[in-house]
GROMACS .gro file of C-alpha atoms in nm:
model
  439
    1MET     CA    1   7.413  -4.824  11.132
    2SER     CA    2   7.559  -5.176  11.100
    3ALA     CA    3   7.421  -5.447  10.883
    4ALA     CA    4   7.335  -5.644  11.203
    5THR     CA    5   7.158  -5.352  11.347
    6LEU     CA    6   6.945  -5.327  11.028
    7ARG     CA    7   6.859  -5.694  11.054
    8GLU     CA    8   6.754  -5.655  11.420
    9ALA     CA    9   6.549  -5.336  11.328
   10LYS     CA   10   6.361  -5.482  11.024
   11PRO     CA   11   6.127  -5.724  11.198
   12LYS     CA   12   6.014  -5.449  11.443
   13ALA     CA   13   5.938  -5.213  11.146
   14VAL     CA   14   5.689  -5.447  10.971
   15PRO     CA   15   5.442  -5.480  11.284
   16ALA     CA   16   5.465  -5.100  11.328
   17ALA     CA   17   5.386  -5.042  10.958
   18ALA     CA   18   5.100  -5.303  10.981
   19GLU     CA   19   4.954  -5.132  11.291
   20ARG     CA   20   4.964  -4.794  11.108
   21VAL     CA   21   4.769  -4.956  10.817
   22ARG     CA   22   4.521  -5.115  11.055
   23ARG     CA   23   4.464  -4.783  11.240
   24PHE     CA   24   4.397  -4.604  10.903
   25ASP     CA   25   4.145  -4.869  10.800
   26THR     CA   26   3.977  -4.851  11.137
   27LEU     CA   27   3.946  -4.478  11.085
   28LEU     CA   28   3.782  -4.538  10.751
   29LEU     CA   29   3.532  -4.774  10.919
   30VAL     CA   30   3.452  -4.515  11.182
   31VAL     CA   31   3.378  -4.253  10.909
   32VAL     CA   32   3.167  -4.500  10.716
   33LEU     CA   33   2.950  -4.595  11.020
   34ALA     CA   34   2.904  -4.247  11.158
   35TYR     CA   35   2.667  -4.127  10.898
   36PRO     CA   36   2.416  -4.412  10.927
   37MET     CA   37   2.433  -4.398  11.305
   38PHE     CA   38   2.395  -4.025  11.317
   39ARG     CA   39   2.244  -3.935  10.987
   40GLY     CA   40   1.955  -3.713  11.156
   41LEU     CA   41   2.230  -3.481  11.269
   42LEU     CA   42   2.432  -3.497  10.945
   43ALA     CA   43   2.137  -3.493  10.688
   44GLY     CA   44   2.153  -3.106  10.643
   45SER     CA   45   2.444  -3.145  10.390
   46GLN     CA   46   2.539  -3.410  10.123
   47PHE     CA   47   2.902  -3.367  10.207
   48PRO     CA   48   2.912  -3.611  10.501
   49LEU     CA   49   2.732  -3.876  10.296
   50LEU     CA   50   2.975  -3.837  10.002
   51VAL     CA   51   3.282  -3.874  10.239
   52SER     CA   52   3.115  -4.177  10.403
   53THR     CA   53   3.077  -4.325  10.059
   54ALA     CA   54   3.420  -4.251   9.946
   55SER     CA   55   3.567  -4.404  10.258
   56CYS     CA   56   3.357  -4.723  10.220
   57ALA     CA   57   3.489  -4.769   9.868
   58LEU     CA   58   3.846  -4.710   9.988
   59PHE     CA   59   3.808  -4.969  10.272
   60ALA     CA   60   3.662  -5.213  10.050
   61PHE     CA   61   3.936  -5.179   9.789
   62ARG     CA   62   4.208  -5.210  10.060
   63ASN     CA   63   4.060  -5.510  10.226
   64VAL     CA   64   3.853  -5.714   9.981
   65ASN     CA   65   3.936  -6.083   9.996
   66LEU     CA   66   3.924  -6.210   9.647
   67ARG     CA   67   3.988  -6.576   9.765
   68MET     CA   68   3.672  -6.595   9.971
   69SER     CA   69   3.405  -6.845   9.876
   70LEU     CA   70   3.090  -6.698   9.722
   71ARG     CA   71   2.753  -6.821   9.868
   72ALA     CA   72   2.401  -6.793   9.738
   73ALA     CA   73   2.353  -6.483   9.969
   74HIS     CA   74   2.622  -6.302   9.779
   75ALA     CA   75   2.458  -6.376   9.446
   76VAL     CA   76   2.105  -6.263   9.579
   77TRP     CA   77   2.226  -5.934   9.713
   78LEU     CA   78   2.436  -5.871   9.398
   79LEU     CA   79   2.117  -5.913   9.191
   80LEU     CA   80   1.895  -5.720   9.423
   81GLY     CA   81   2.173  -5.438   9.444
   82VAL     CA   82   2.183  -5.415   9.075
   83PHE     CA   83   1.791  -5.414   9.066
   84ALA     CA   84   1.785  -5.118   9.313
   85VAL     CA   85   2.048  -4.918   9.110
   86GLY     CA   86   1.879  -4.998   8.787
   87THR     CA   87   1.533  -4.882   8.912
   88PHE     CA   88   1.700  -4.551   9.020
   89LEU     CA   89   1.852  -4.500   8.685
   90VAL     CA   90   1.536  -4.564   8.504
   91LEU     CA   91   1.279  -4.402   8.722
   92GLY     CA   92   1.476  -4.140   8.917
   93GLY     CA   93   1.490  -4.070   9.286
   94SER     CA   94   1.138  -3.912   9.300
   95ARG     CA   95   0.993  -4.255   9.206
   96SER     CA   96   1.230  -4.488   9.375
   97LEU     CA   97   1.482  -4.475   9.629
   98ASN     CA   98   1.632  -4.120   9.665
   99SER     CA   99   2.005  -4.085   9.597
  100SER     CA  100   2.095  -4.061   9.983
  101ARG     CA  101   1.924  -4.404  10.060
  102LEU     CA  102   2.058  -4.566   9.754
  103LEU     CA  103   2.403  -4.467   9.838
  104LEU     CA  104   2.378  -4.602  10.187
  105PHE     CA  105   2.215  -4.918  10.063
  106VAL     CA  106   2.508  -4.975   9.812
  107ASP     CA  107   2.775  -4.887  10.082
  108ALA     CA  108   2.617  -5.140  10.310
  109LEU     CA  109   2.622  -5.410  10.047
  110LEU     CA  110   2.988  -5.322   9.960
  111LEU     CA  111   3.083  -5.370  10.331
  112PHE     CA  112   2.889  -5.696  10.330
  113PHE     CA  113   3.077  -5.842  10.042
  114THR     CA  114   3.404  -5.713  10.196
  115LEU     CA  115   3.361  -5.822  10.567
  116SER     CA  116   3.215  -6.159  10.482
  117GLY     CA  117   3.557  -6.243  10.355
  118ARG     CA  118   3.749  -6.070  10.629
  119PRO     CA  119   3.637  -6.205  10.966
  120ASP     CA  120   3.952  -6.029  11.129
  121TRP     CA  121   3.765  -5.698  11.090
  122LEU     CA  122   3.421  -5.804  11.242
  123GLY     CA  123   3.529  -5.741  11.600
  124THR     CA  124   3.628  -5.388  11.509
  125VAL     CA  125   3.292  -5.321  11.326
  126ARG     CA  126   3.111  -5.455  11.628
  127ASP     CA  127   3.300  -5.245  11.892
  128VAL     CA  128   3.264  -4.924  11.659
  129LEU     CA  129   2.880  -4.982  11.623
  130LEU     CA  130   2.836  -5.052  11.998
  131ALA     CA  131   3.022  -4.726  12.091
  132MET     CA  132   2.814  -4.526  11.840
  133LEU     CA  133   2.489  -4.691  11.961
  134LEU     CA  134   2.586  -4.625  12.317
  135LEU     CA  135   2.610  -4.254  12.241
  136ASN     CA  136   2.259  -4.269  12.099
  137ALA     CA  137   2.135  -4.446  12.420
  138ALA     CA  138   2.302  -4.192  12.644
  139ALA     CA  139   2.147  -3.907  12.452
  140THR     CA  140   1.801  -4.074  12.478
  141ILE     CA  141   1.838  -4.095  12.846
  142LEU     CA  142   1.977  -3.744  12.876
  143PHE     CA  143   1.687  -3.591  12.681
  144PHE     CA  144   1.454  -3.758  12.918
  145VAL     CA  145   1.632  -3.658  13.238
  146VAL     CA  146   1.701  -3.305  13.108
  147PRO     CA  147   1.438  -3.202  12.842
  148GLY     CA  148   1.586  -2.858  12.797
  149VAL     CA  149   1.898  -2.996  12.632
  150TYR     CA  150   1.676  -3.124  12.356
  151ASP     CA  151   1.425  -2.841  12.334
  152SER     CA  152   1.686  -2.552  12.345
  153PHE     CA  153   1.972  -2.708  12.143
  154VAL     CA  154   1.914  -3.027  11.952
  155LYS     CA  155   1.557  -2.955  11.819
  156PRO     CA  156   1.623  -2.597  11.687
  157ARG     CA  157   1.978  -2.683  11.552
  158PHE     CA  158   1.908  -3.014  11.369
  159PHE     CA  159   1.519  -3.086  11.364
  160ALA     CA  160   1.362  -2.740  11.349
  161GLY     CA  161   1.125  -2.827  11.068
  162ASN     CA  162   1.067  -3.190  11.158
  163SER     CA  163   0.742  -3.268  11.351
  164SER     CA  164   0.853  -3.638  11.390
  165ALA     CA  165   1.154  -3.543  11.618
  166THR     CA  166   0.974  -3.520  11.949
  167GLY     CA  167   1.231  -3.533  12.215
  168TYR     CA  168   1.372  -3.834  12.413
  169GLU     CA  169   1.154  -4.068  12.215
  170SER     CA  170   1.338  -3.991  11.890
  171GLY     CA  171   1.669  -3.916  12.050
  172LEU     CA  172   1.923  -3.807  11.796
  173THR     CA  173   1.726  -3.944  11.507
  174SER     CA  174   1.451  -3.772  11.307
  175HIS     CA  175   1.185  -4.031  11.426
  176TYR     CA  176   1.121  -4.253  11.718
  177SER     CA  177   1.091  -4.575  11.498
  178TYR     CA  178   1.468  -4.497  11.387
  179ASN     CA  179   1.563  -4.471  11.755
  180GLY     CA  180   1.375  -4.780  11.834
  181VAL     CA  181   1.569  -4.997  11.593
  182LEU     CA  182   1.899  -4.854  11.692
  183MET     CA  183   1.829  -4.929  12.062
  184ALA     CA  184   1.728  -5.269  11.977
  185ALA     CA  185   2.046  -5.330  11.788
  186GLY     CA  186   2.236  -5.212  12.096
  187LEU     CA  187   2.040  -5.431  12.330
  188LEU     CA  188   2.119  -5.727  12.119
  189LEU     CA  189   2.495  -5.635  12.070
  190SER     CA  190   2.548  -5.548  12.453
  191PHE     CA  191   2.359  -5.878  12.545
  192SER     CA  192   2.599  -6.089  12.316
  193LYS     CA  193   2.893  -5.926  12.460
  194MET     CA  194   2.771  -5.983  12.806
  195VAL     CA  195   2.686  -6.355  12.781
  196ALA     CA  196   2.928  -6.475  12.505
  197GLY     CA  197   3.213  -6.219  12.483
  198ASP     CA  198   3.530  -6.233  12.661
  199ALA     CA  199   3.507  -6.257  13.049
  200PRO     CA  200   3.535  -5.907  13.193
  201ARG     CA  201   3.841  -5.830  13.392
  202LYS     CA  202   3.828  -5.858  13.769
  203GLY     CA  203   3.628  -5.597  13.920
  204ARG     CA  204   3.463  -5.484  13.598
  205GLY     CA  205   3.198  -5.746  13.577
  206TRP     CA  206   2.930  -5.461  13.623
  207ALA     CA  207   3.043  -5.285  13.289
  208PRO     CA  208   2.864  -5.503  13.039
  209VAL     CA  209   2.550  -5.540  13.266
  210ALA     CA  210   2.532  -5.158  13.295
  211VAL     CA  211   2.565  -5.115  12.911
  212PHE     CA  212   2.288  -5.372  12.867
  213VAL     CA  213   2.061  -5.197  13.119
  214ALA     CA  214   2.129  -4.852  12.946
  215PHE     CA  215   2.009  -4.994  12.619
  216ALA     CA  216   1.707  -5.161  12.783
  217LEU     CA  217   1.606  -4.830  12.939
  218ALA     CA  218   1.677  -4.627  12.628
  219LEU     CA  219   1.454  -4.886  12.430
  220LEU     CA  220   1.180  -4.850  12.667
  221LEU     CA  221   1.190  -4.474  12.647
  222THR     CA  222   1.135  -4.481  12.274
  223THR     CA  223   0.792  -4.626  12.333
  224LYS     CA  224   0.831  -4.854  12.035
  225ARG     CA  225   0.648  -5.190  12.079
  226ALA     CA  226   0.758  -5.406  11.796
  227PRO     CA  227   1.133  -5.340  11.826
  228LEU     CA  228   1.118  -5.429  12.189
  229VAL     CA  229   0.920  -5.756  12.147
  230CYS     CA  230   1.118  -5.866  11.842
  231ALA     CA  231   1.457  -5.786  12.005
  232LEU     CA  232   1.347  -6.006  12.310
  233VAL     CA  233   1.253  -6.287  12.078
  234GLY     CA  234   1.588  -6.263  11.910
  235LEU     CA  235   1.764  -6.249  12.237
  236ALA     CA  236   1.613  -6.545  12.384
  237ILE     CA  237   1.667  -6.768  12.073
  238ALA     CA  238   2.030  -6.654  12.047
  239TYR     CA  239   2.079  -6.737  12.417
  240PHE     CA  240   1.932  -7.082  12.413
  241THR     CA  241   2.106  -7.159  12.096
  242PHE     CA  242   2.449  -7.059  12.224
  243SER     CA  243   2.392  -7.235  12.572
  244GLY     CA  244   2.300  -7.542  12.379
  245ARG     CA  245   2.159  -7.680  12.694
  246LEU     CA  246   1.790  -7.648  12.769
  247LYS     CA  247   1.841  -7.774  13.117
  248PHE     CA  248   1.632  -7.693  13.416
  249ARG     CA  249   1.913  -7.475  13.560
  250SER     CA  250   1.928  -7.264  13.233
  251ILE     CA  251   1.558  -7.224  13.194
  252MET     CA  252   1.525  -7.109  13.561
  253ARG     CA  253   1.808  -6.856  13.531
  254ILE     CA  254   1.610  -6.700  13.237
  255VAL     CA  255   1.266  -6.715  13.407
  256THR     CA  256   1.423  -6.562  13.725
  257ALA     CA  257   1.606  -6.286  13.547
  258THR     CA  258   1.294  -6.221  13.339
  259ALA     CA  259   1.075  -6.199  13.656
  260LEU     CA  260   1.324  -5.975  13.830
  261VAL     CA  261   1.340  -5.736  13.524
  262ALA     CA  262   0.967  -5.727  13.498
  263VAL     CA  263   0.925  -5.640  13.871
  264ALA     CA  264   1.209  -5.375  13.835
  265ILE     CA  265   1.030  -5.212  13.530
  266ALA     CA  266   0.694  -5.220  13.709
  267VAL     CA  267   0.840  -5.042  14.011
  268VAL     CA  268   1.030  -4.791  13.803
  269ALA     CA  269   0.716  -4.721  13.587
  270GLN     CA  270   0.539  -4.609  13.907
  271PHE     CA  271   0.786  -4.326  13.946
  272VAL     CA  272   0.876  -4.284  13.573
  273PRO     CA  273   0.568  -4.319  13.366
  274ALA     CA  274   0.749  -4.283  13.050
  275VAL     CA  275   0.925  -4.616  13.112
  276GLY     CA  276   0.580  -4.783  13.115
  277GLY     CA  277   0.468  -4.615  12.793
  278THR     CA  278   0.586  -4.907  12.572
  279PHE     CA  279   0.395  -5.164  12.772
  280GLU     CA  280   0.078  -4.952  12.778
  281ARG     CA  281   0.100  -4.938  12.396
  282ILE     CA  282   0.148  -5.326  12.381
  283MET     CA  283  -0.150  -5.370  12.604
  284ASP     CA  284  -0.362  -5.132  12.393
  285ALA     CA  285  -0.272  -5.336  12.084
  286VAL     CA  286  -0.363  -5.658  12.255
  287GLU     CA  287  -0.707  -5.527  12.382
  288SER     CA  288  -0.794  -5.346  12.079
  289ASP     CA  289  -1.095  -5.493  11.896
  290SER     CA  290  -0.997  -5.350  11.549
  291MET     CA  291  -0.685  -5.460  11.345
  292ASP     CA  292  -0.653  -5.112  11.206
  293SER     CA  293  -0.620  -4.972  11.568
  294ALA     CA  294  -0.395  -5.260  11.683
  295THR     CA  295  -0.155  -5.201  11.390
  296SER     CA  296  -0.173  -4.817  11.390
  297ASN     CA  297  -0.348  -4.848  11.048
  298ARG     CA  298  -0.090  -5.056  10.894
  299THR     CA  299  -0.337  -5.263  10.713
  300TRP     CA  300  -0.394  -4.981  10.480
  301LEU     CA  301  -0.026  -4.998  10.388
  302TRP     CA  302  -0.049  -5.375  10.349
  303GLU     CA  303  -0.347  -5.361  10.130
  304HIS     CA  304  -0.189  -5.115   9.905
  305ALA     CA  305   0.126  -5.319   9.871
  306VAL     CA  306  -0.100  -5.616   9.760
  307GLU     CA  307  -0.270  -5.384   9.500
  308LEU     CA  308   0.071  -5.294   9.375
  309TRP     CA  309   0.166  -5.650   9.343
  310ASP     CA  310  -0.127  -5.717   9.132
  311VAL     CA  311   0.000  -5.473   8.877
  312SER     CA  312   0.324  -5.663   8.815
  313PRO     CA  313   0.326  -5.998   9.012
  314VAL     CA  314   0.642  -6.148   8.858
  315ILE     CA  315   0.918  -5.889   8.877
  316GLY     CA  316   0.741  -5.600   9.067
  317ASN     CA  317   0.733  -5.227   8.996
  318GLY     CA  318   1.094  -5.154   9.094
  319TRP     CA  319   1.295  -5.127   9.422
  320GLY     CA  320   1.189  -4.823   9.623
  321THR     CA  321   0.873  -4.750   9.418
  322TYR     CA  322   0.613  -4.808   9.699
  323ARG     CA  323   0.416  -4.494   9.774
  324PHE     CA  324   0.102  -4.452   9.975
  325HIS     CA  325  -0.077  -4.131  10.016
  326TRP     CA  326  -0.291  -4.119  10.324
  327PRO     CA  327  -0.653  -4.013  10.264
  328GLY     CA  328  -0.716  -3.665  10.392
  329ALA     CA  329  -0.358  -3.580  10.427
  330THR     CA  330  -0.306  -3.196  10.414
  331ASP     CA  331   0.023  -3.231  10.213
  332PRO     CA  332  -0.024  -3.391   9.886
  333ASP     CA  333   0.351  -3.471   9.852
  334ALA     CA  334   0.356  -3.651  10.196
  335ALA     CA  335   0.347  -4.033  10.149
  336SER     CA  336   0.462  -4.350  10.325
  337ILE     CA  337   0.745  -4.486  10.121
  338THR     CA  338   0.744  -4.839  10.279
  339ALA     CA  339   0.457  -5.088  10.347
  340HIS     CA  340   0.583  -5.142  10.705
  341ASN     CA  341   0.614  -5.511  10.610
  342ILE     CA  342   0.921  -5.611  10.425
  343TYR     CA  343   0.765  -5.913  10.273
  344LEU     CA  344   0.472  -5.736  10.118
  345ASN     CA  345   0.701  -5.452  10.032
  346LEU     CA  346   0.921  -5.696   9.832
  347LEU     CA  347   0.613  -5.837   9.653
  348ALA     CA  348   0.500  -5.507   9.548
  349GLU     CA  349   0.857  -5.383   9.429
  350GLY     CA  350   1.029  -5.700   9.336
  351GLY     CA  351   0.739  -5.939   9.267
  352VAL     CA  352   0.758  -6.311   9.332
  353VAL     CA  353   1.108  -6.321   9.209
  354GLY     CA  354   1.235  -6.050   9.436
  355LEU     CA  355   1.062  -6.212   9.750
  356ALA     CA  356   1.193  -6.546   9.664
  357LEU     CA  357   1.546  -6.420   9.622
  358PHE     CA  358   1.527  -6.252   9.963
  359LEU     CA  359   1.395  -6.562  10.133
  360VAL     CA  360   1.685  -6.775   9.980
  361SER     CA  361   1.940  -6.533  10.136
  362ALA     CA  362   1.748  -6.509  10.461
  363VAL     CA  363   1.720  -6.878  10.502
  364GLN     CA  364   2.093  -6.950  10.425
  365LEU     CA  365   2.209  -6.676  10.654
  366LEU     CA  366   1.982  -6.769  10.945
  367HIS     CA  367   2.096  -7.133  10.901
  368LEU     CA  368   2.450  -7.038  10.901
  369GLY     CA  369   2.403  -6.802  11.211
  370ARG     CA  370   2.235  -7.098  11.387
  371VAL     CA  371   2.514  -7.337  11.306
  372ALA     CA  372   2.775  -7.089  11.409
  373CYS     CA  373   2.601  -7.015  11.738
  374SER     CA  374   2.539  -7.375  11.827
  375SER     CA  375   2.887  -7.506  11.767
  376GLU     CA  376   3.002  -7.732  12.046
  377ALA     CA  377   3.357  -7.597  11.993
  378LEU     CA  378   3.243  -7.233  12.065
  379THR     CA  379   3.357  -7.084  12.395
  380ARG     CA  380   3.325  -6.733  12.524
  381GLY     CA  381   3.518  -6.491  12.318
  382ASP     CA  382   3.495  -6.278  11.995
  383ARG     CA  383   3.366  -6.561  11.773
  384ALA     CA  384   3.097  -6.660  12.014
  385CYS     CA  385   3.004  -6.285  12.058
  386LEU     CA  386   2.966  -6.250  11.689
  387ALA     CA  387   2.782  -6.560  11.631
  388THR     CA  388   2.540  -6.492  11.913
  389PHE     CA  389   2.466  -6.140  11.782
  390SER     CA  390   2.445  -6.269  11.435
  391LEU     CA  391   2.168  -6.512  11.512
  392GLY     CA  392   1.979  -6.278  11.748
  393TYR     CA  393   1.980  -5.972  11.507
  394GLN     CA  394   1.881  -6.187  11.217
  395VAL     CA  395   1.571  -6.318  11.404
  396PHE     CA  396   1.493  -5.961  11.516
  397PHE     CA  397   1.533  -5.828  11.171
  398LEU     CA  398   1.302  -6.097  11.011
  399ALA     CA  399   1.048  -6.078  11.292
  400TYR     CA  400   1.041  -5.706  11.286
  401GLY     CA  401   1.001  -5.721  10.904
  402PHE     CA  402   0.632  -5.814  10.960
  403PHE     CA  403   0.561  -5.478  11.124
  404GLY     CA  404   0.835  -5.241  11.025
  405ALA     CA  405   1.073  -5.160  10.740
  406PRO     CA  406   1.420  -5.283  10.840
  407LEU     CA  407   1.514  -5.363  10.481
  408TYR     CA  408   1.456  -5.000  10.408
  409ASP     CA  409   1.566  -4.812  10.692
  410ALA     CA  410   1.932  -4.679  10.687
  411GLU     CA  411   1.969  -4.734  11.055
  412CYS     CA  412   1.934  -5.104  10.995
  413TYR     CA  413   2.149  -5.146  10.675
  414PHE     CA  414   2.476  -5.158  10.825
  415VAL     CA  415   2.394  -5.360  11.140
  416TYR     CA  416   2.241  -5.631  10.939
  417PHE     CA  417   2.456  -5.637  10.625
  418ALA     CA  418   2.798  -5.542  10.763
  419LEU     CA  419   2.767  -5.729  11.093
  420ALA     CA  420   2.489  -5.983  11.132
  421ALA     CA  421   2.496  -6.124  10.772
  422ALA     CA  422   2.861  -6.079  10.714
  423SER     CA  423   2.934  -6.262  11.043
  424ALA     CA  424   2.712  -6.561  10.956
  425LEU     CA  425   2.907  -6.600  10.625
  426ALA     CA  426   3.254  -6.531  10.768
  427LEU     CA  427   3.211  -6.756  11.079
  428SER     CA  428   3.121  -7.048  10.848
  429ALA     CA  429   3.414  -7.010  10.633
  430PRO     CA  430   3.746  -7.182  10.685
  431ARG     CA  431   3.959  -7.032  10.957
  432ASP     CA  432   4.224  -6.895  10.731
  433GLY     CA  433   3.976  -6.749  10.484
  434GLY     CA  434   3.996  -6.404  10.645
  435ARG     CA  435   4.370  -6.354  10.647
  436HIS     CA  436   4.410  -6.242  10.291
  437GLY     CA  437   4.381  -5.898  10.169
  438ARG     CA  438   4.330  -5.789   9.810
  439ASP     CA  439   4.540  -6.060   9.656
   0.00000   0.00000   0.00000
């Protein structure tokens, strides 16, 4: 081969090599995200978790941007991550986070630090998560339409000894709460792509709408009230922030769409009662004359969190140490490991210091998400989609935190840290901040 031929071939070889590297790193991301998105199916062995953790470490090593600007949120989660690991080392998994949850938490934080300096990867993370969430939504709908698939195959094979895995409500997860937060994430992701992502190709405009409707239906089938309400709040705030124009026409579009959706749900609920189950539970909570009844006895969990806070008000009792044993429970080892309120949970486990640190990070990330989403220079595309989702999911996360445990559920770790929080930081950084690898 002549020297001229070699000079001509060399520029072509570089993009090909870069593309192979990119594909390998994408595969690593798929392996990392598969475990938290399908951990109910993979929890029978520690091997998938170890593979996921190893893949996460390798991806971070290959892609960390050492030139990125460090923010307060980075410092907060470095401190809280060290606090979580230190609690585990001192108290052990039986009295703090178990090893599986701790590994997932650390993996999510590792991706948070990596991806907040590599905005070029955020679109890939979004698409991988959306595809996996869509599989969960499809399974939820399938189990409702064909219950035999769940009863004869999924339940005996993956959840034989788990009474919380009930059918289409829990889907491919071990509890309907987990499925609810996954479907809420899918709803917000699909909505951000529908309203802020690249315009669909001609003749394909129905596709993003169909995906959004699938997530909405699946979320309704879970019968979870709080994830639905909080997701709708996040969705509305993100839309109005992105549009930047509270004009009569924009407001009327939302009002009209909301009315049409409400009518459609009411009609479908007449023929498919399961779809109306979520709204029936919401009305039961509204009409309840007891706070215990309205909150499914969460007040007991909240009161216990306050009691634990009293024991160590400044630095708390240690990350993951919350335990509440229900009175009259037949299994003495059965206990709620979260207070179903992340703010009270943080007070109990991290004291005033832990809660204050979390709020510093939350306020900064929410502010950056709002700024990115409301930028006048923002037009439909990847950046707009990521900014809209980041703001919407952060609102969902913080609102749902009053009634659930998104800070302690592995199903929320990666959506929040690796996508919503990382996007808020990455999109506020200089445009060239994400082009550097490990240099």
